[in-house]
mmCIF file of C-alpha atoms in Angstrom:
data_model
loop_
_atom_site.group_PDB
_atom_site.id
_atom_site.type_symbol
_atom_site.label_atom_id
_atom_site.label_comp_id
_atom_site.label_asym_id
_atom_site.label_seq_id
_atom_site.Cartn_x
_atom_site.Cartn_y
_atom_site.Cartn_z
ATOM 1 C CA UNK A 1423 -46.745 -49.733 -49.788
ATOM 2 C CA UNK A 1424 -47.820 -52.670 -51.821
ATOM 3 C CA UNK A 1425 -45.737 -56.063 -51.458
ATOM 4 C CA UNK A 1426 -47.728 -58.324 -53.794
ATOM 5 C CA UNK A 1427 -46.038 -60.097 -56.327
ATOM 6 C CA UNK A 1428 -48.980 -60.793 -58.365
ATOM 7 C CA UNK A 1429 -52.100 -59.039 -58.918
ATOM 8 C CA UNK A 1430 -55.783 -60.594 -58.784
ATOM 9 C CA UNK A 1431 -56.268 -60.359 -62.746
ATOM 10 C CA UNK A 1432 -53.038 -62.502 -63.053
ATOM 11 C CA UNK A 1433 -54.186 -65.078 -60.693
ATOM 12 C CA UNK A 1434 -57.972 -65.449 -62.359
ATOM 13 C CA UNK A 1435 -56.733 -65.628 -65.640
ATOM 14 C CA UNK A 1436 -54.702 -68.769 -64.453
ATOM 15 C CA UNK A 1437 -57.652 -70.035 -62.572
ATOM 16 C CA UNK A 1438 -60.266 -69.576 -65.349
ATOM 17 C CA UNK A 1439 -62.016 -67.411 -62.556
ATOM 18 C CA UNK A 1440 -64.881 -64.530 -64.022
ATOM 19 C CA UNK A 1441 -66.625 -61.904 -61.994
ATOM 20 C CA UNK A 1442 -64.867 -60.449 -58.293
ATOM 21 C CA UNK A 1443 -66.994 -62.765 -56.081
ATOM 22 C CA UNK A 1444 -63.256 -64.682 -54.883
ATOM 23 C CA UNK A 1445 -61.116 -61.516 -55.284
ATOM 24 C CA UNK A 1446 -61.228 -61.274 -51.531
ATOM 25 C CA UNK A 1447 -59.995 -64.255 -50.460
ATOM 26 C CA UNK A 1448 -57.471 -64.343 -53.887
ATOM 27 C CA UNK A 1449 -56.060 -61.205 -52.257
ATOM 28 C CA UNK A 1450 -55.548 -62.737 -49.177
ATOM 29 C CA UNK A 1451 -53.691 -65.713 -50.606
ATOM 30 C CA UNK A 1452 -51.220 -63.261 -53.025
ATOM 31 C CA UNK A 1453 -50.407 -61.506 -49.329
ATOM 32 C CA UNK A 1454 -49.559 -64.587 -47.676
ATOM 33 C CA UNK A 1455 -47.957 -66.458 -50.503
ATOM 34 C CA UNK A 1456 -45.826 -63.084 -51.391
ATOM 35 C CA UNK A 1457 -44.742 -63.219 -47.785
ATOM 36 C CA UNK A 1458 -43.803 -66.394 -47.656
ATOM 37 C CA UNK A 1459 -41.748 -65.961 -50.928
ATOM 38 C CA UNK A 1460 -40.197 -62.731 -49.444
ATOM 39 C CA UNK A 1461 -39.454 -65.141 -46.268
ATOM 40 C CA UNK A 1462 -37.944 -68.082 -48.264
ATOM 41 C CA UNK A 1463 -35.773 -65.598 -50.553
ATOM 42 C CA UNK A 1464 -34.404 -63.776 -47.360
ATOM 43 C CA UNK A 1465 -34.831 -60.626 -49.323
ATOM 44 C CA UNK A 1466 -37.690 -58.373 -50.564
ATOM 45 C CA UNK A 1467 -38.460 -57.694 -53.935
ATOM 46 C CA UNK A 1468 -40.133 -54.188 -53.689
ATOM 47 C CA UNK A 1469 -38.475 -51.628 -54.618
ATOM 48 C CA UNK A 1470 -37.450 -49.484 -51.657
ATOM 49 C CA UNK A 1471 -34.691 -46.871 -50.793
ATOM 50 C CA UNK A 1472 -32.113 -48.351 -48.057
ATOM 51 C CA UNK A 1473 -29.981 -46.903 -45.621
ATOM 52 C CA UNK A 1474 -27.210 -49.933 -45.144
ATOM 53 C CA UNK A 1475 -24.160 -49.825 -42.690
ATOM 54 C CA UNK A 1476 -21.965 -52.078 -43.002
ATOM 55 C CA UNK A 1477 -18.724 -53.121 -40.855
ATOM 56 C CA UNK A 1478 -15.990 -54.527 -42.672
ATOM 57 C CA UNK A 1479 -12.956 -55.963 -40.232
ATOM 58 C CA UNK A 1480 -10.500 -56.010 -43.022
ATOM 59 C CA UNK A 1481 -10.453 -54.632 -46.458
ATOM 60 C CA UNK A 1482 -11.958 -56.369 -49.625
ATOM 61 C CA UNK A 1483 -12.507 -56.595 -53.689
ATOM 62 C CA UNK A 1484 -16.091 -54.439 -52.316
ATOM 63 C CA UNK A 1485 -18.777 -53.924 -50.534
ATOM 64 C CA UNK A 1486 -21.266 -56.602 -50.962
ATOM 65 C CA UNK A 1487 -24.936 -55.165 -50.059
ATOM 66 C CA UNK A 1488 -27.711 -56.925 -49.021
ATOM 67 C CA UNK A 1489 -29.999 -56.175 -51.223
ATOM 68 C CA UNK A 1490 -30.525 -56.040 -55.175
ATOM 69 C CA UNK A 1491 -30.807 -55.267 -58.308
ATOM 70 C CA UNK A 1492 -29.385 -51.715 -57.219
ATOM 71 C CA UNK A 1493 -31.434 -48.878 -58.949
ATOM 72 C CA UNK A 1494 -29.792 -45.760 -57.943
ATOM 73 C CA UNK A 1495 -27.007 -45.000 -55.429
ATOM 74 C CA UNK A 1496 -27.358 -41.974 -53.633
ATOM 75 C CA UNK A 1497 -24.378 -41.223 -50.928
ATOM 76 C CA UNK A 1498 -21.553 -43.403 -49.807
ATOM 77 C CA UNK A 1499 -19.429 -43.085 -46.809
ATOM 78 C CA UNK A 1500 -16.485 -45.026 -45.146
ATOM 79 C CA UNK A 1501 -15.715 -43.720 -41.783
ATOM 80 C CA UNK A 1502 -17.609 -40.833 -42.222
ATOM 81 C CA UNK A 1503 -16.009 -39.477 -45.183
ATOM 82 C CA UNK A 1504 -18.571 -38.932 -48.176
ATOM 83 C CA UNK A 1505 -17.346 -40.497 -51.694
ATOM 84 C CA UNK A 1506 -17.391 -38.379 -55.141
ATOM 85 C CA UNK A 1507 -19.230 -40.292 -57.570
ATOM 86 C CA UNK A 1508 -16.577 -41.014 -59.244
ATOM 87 C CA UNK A 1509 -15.108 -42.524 -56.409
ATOM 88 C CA UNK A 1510 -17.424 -46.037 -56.654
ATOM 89 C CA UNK A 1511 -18.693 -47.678 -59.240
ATOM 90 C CA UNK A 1512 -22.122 -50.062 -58.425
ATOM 91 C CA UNK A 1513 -22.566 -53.411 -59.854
ATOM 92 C CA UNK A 1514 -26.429 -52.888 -60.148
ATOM 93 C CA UNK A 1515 -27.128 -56.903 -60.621
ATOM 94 C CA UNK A 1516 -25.439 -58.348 -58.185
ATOM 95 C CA UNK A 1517 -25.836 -55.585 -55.093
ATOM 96 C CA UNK A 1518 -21.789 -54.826 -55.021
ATOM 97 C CA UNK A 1519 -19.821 -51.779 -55.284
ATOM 98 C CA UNK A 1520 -16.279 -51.356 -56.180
ATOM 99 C CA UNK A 1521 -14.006 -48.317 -55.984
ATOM 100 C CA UNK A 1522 -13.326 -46.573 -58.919
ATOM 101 C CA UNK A 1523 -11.828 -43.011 -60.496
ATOM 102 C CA UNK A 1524 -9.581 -41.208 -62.306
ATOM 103 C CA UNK A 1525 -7.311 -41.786 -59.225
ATOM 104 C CA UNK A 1526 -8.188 -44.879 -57.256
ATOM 105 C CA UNK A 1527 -9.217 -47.583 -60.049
ATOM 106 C CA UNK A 1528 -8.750 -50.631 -58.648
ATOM 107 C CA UNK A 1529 -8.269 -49.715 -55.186
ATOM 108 C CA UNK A 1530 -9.656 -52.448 -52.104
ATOM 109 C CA UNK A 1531 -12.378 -51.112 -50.403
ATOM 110 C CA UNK A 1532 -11.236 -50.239 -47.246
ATOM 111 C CA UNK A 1533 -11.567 -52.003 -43.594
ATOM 112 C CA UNK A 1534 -14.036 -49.598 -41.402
ATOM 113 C CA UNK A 1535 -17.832 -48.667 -41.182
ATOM 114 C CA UNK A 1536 -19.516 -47.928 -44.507
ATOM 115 C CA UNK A 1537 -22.551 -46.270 -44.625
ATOM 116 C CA UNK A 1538 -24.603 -46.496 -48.468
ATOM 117 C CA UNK A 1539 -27.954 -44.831 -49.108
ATOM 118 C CA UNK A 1540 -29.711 -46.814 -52.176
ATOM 119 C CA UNK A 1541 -32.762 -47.512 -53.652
ATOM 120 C CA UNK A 1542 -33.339 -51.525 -54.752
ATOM 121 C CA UNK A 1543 -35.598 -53.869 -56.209
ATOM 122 C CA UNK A 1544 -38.317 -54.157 -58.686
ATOM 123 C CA UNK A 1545 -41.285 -52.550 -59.821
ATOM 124 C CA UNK A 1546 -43.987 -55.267 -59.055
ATOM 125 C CA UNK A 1547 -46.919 -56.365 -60.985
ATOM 126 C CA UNK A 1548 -49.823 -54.074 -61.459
ATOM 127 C CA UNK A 1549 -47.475 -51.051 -61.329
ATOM 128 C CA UNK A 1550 -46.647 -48.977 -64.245
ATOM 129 C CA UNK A 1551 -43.246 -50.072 -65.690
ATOM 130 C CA UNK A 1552 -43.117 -53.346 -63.651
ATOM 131 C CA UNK A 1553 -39.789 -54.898 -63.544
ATOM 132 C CA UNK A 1554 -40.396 -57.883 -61.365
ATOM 133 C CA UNK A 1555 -38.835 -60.993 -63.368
ATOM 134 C CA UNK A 1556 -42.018 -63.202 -64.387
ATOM 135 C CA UNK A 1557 -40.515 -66.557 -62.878
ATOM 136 C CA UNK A 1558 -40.743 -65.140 -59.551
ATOM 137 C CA UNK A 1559 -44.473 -63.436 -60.091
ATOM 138 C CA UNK A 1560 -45.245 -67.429 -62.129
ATOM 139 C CA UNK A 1561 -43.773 -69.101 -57.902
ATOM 140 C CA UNK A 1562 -46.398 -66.676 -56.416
ATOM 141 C CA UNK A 1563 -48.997 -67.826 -59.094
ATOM 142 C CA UNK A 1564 -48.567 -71.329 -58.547
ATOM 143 C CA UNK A 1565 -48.319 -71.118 -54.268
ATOM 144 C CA UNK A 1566 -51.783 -69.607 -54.872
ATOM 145 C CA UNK A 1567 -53.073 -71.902 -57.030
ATOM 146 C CA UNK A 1568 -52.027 -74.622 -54.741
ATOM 147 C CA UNK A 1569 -53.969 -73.256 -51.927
ATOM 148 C CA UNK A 1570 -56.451 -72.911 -53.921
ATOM 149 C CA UNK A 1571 -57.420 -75.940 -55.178
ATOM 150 C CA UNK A 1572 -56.280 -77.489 -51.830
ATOM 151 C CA UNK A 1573 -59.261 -76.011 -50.177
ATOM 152 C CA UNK A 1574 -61.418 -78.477 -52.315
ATOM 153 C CA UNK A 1575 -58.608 -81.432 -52.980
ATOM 154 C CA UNK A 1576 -55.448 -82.428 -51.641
ATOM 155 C CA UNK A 1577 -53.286 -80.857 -54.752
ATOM 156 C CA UNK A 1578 -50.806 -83.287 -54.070
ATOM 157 C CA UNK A 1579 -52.828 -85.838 -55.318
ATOM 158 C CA UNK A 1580 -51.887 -87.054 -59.154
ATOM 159 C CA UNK A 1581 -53.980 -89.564 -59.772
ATOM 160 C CA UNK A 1582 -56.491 -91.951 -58.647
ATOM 161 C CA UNK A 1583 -57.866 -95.442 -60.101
ATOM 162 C CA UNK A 1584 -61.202 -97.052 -58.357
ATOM 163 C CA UNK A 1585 -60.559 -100.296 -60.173
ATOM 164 C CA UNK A 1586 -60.602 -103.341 -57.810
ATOM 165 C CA UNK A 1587 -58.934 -102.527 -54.580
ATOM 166 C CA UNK A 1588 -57.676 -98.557 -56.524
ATOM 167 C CA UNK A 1589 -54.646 -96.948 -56.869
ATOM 168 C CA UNK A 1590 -53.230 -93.431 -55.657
ATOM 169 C CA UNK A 1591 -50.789 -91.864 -56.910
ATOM 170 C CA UNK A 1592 -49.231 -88.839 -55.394
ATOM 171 C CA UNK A 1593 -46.647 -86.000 -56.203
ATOM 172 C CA UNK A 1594 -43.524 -85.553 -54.704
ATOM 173 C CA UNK A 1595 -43.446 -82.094 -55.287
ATOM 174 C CA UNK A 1596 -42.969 -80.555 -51.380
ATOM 175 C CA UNK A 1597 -39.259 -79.599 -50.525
ATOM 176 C CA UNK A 1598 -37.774 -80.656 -47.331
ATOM 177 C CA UNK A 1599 -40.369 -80.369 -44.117
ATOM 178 C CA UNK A 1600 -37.264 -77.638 -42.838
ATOM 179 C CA UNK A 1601 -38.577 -75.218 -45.457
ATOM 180 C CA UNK A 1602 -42.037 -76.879 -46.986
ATOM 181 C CA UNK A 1603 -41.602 -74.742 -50.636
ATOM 182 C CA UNK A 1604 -42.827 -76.668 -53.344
ATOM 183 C CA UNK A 1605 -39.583 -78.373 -55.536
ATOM 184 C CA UNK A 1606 -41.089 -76.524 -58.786
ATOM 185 C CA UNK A 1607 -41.389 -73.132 -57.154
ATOM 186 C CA UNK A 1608 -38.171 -73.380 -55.926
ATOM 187 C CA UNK A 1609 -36.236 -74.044 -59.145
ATOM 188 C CA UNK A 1610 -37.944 -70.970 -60.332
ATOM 189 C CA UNK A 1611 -37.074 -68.860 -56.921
ATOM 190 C CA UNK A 1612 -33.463 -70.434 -56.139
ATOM 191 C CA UNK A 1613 -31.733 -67.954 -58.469
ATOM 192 C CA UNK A 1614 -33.260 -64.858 -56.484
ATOM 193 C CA UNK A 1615 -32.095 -66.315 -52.997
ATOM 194 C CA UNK A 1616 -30.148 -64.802 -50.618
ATOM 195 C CA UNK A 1617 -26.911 -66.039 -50.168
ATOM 196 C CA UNK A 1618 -25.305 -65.821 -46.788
ATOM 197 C CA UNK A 1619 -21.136 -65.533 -47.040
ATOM 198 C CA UNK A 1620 -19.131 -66.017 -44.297
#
């Protein structure tokens, strides 16, 4: 129900903000700016549970899913056929499962339809046990800070000297126009991107 990957509190006590007067408009900003991480990422962060089906034309090391950390994994299926739990083994980090046992260690995961019911992600900020990494709630922090102090300024601006003609000088912080996500809050969200394979 909640998507936020900040709170308010978090966000003033970066700002030096007292009193709720801008919590408002500071929740608005941690909605969009959490979206737009979400959007960048190519993956939410919430932790959800996930009925994935995969189609696999030929058979592999495992099944990669598409999203992670894994929590829990609740039923598996290829073809139709429901796996033990001793059949599969989960790779919680990295969102892949293997097949395991007594009897198949090692075995390929097989070509076919695959059908996993898991629950991924983290607990986010605010929450009771939150498990959110802090670099990615820090990105949200900082898109929100951005905007802002861009409502007053232009945040891109570094510096400014009003001696004889004056001199700017600006940061070159902004990634490419294709994606427009600040260089800094991308070194702290690259690791949590999605990663298409072909």
């Amino acid at each position: 129900t909640d998507q936020k990957l900040t709170t308010i509190t978090a966000v003033k006590a970066d700002l030096g903000i007292v009193g709720s007067d801008q919590d408002a408009r500071l929740g608005e900003l941690i909605d969009q700016y959490s979206a737009a991480i979400v959007g960048w990422c190519d993956r939410p962060f919430a932790m959800e549970t996930v009925r994935e089906t995969l189609f696999a034309r030929c058979a592999s090391n495992g099944l990669m899913l598409a999203r992670w950390p894994i929590v829990a994994v609740t039923t598996v299926s290829i073809d139709g056929a429901a796996l033990e739990p001793v059949d599969f083994v989960a790779d919680k980090v990295t969102g892949i499962i293997y097949r395991s046992g007594s009897t198949i260690r090692g075995e390929f995961w097989p070509a076919g339809e695959s059908v996993v019911e898991y629950r991924s992600g983290y607990i986010l900020p605010g929450e009771p046990g939150r498990t959110l990494p802090h670099d990615v709630e820090r990105a949200a922090i900082m898109l929100v800070k951005g905007a802002w102090f861009a409502a007053a300024r232009d945040p891109a601006l570094r510096s400014e000297e009003i001696d004889g003609l004056g001199t700017t000088t600006w940061f070159a912080s902004s990634g490419a126009a294709i994606d427009g996500m600040p260089l800094e809050v991308q070194g702290l969200l690259t690791g949590y991107r999605r990663q298409d394979i072909a």
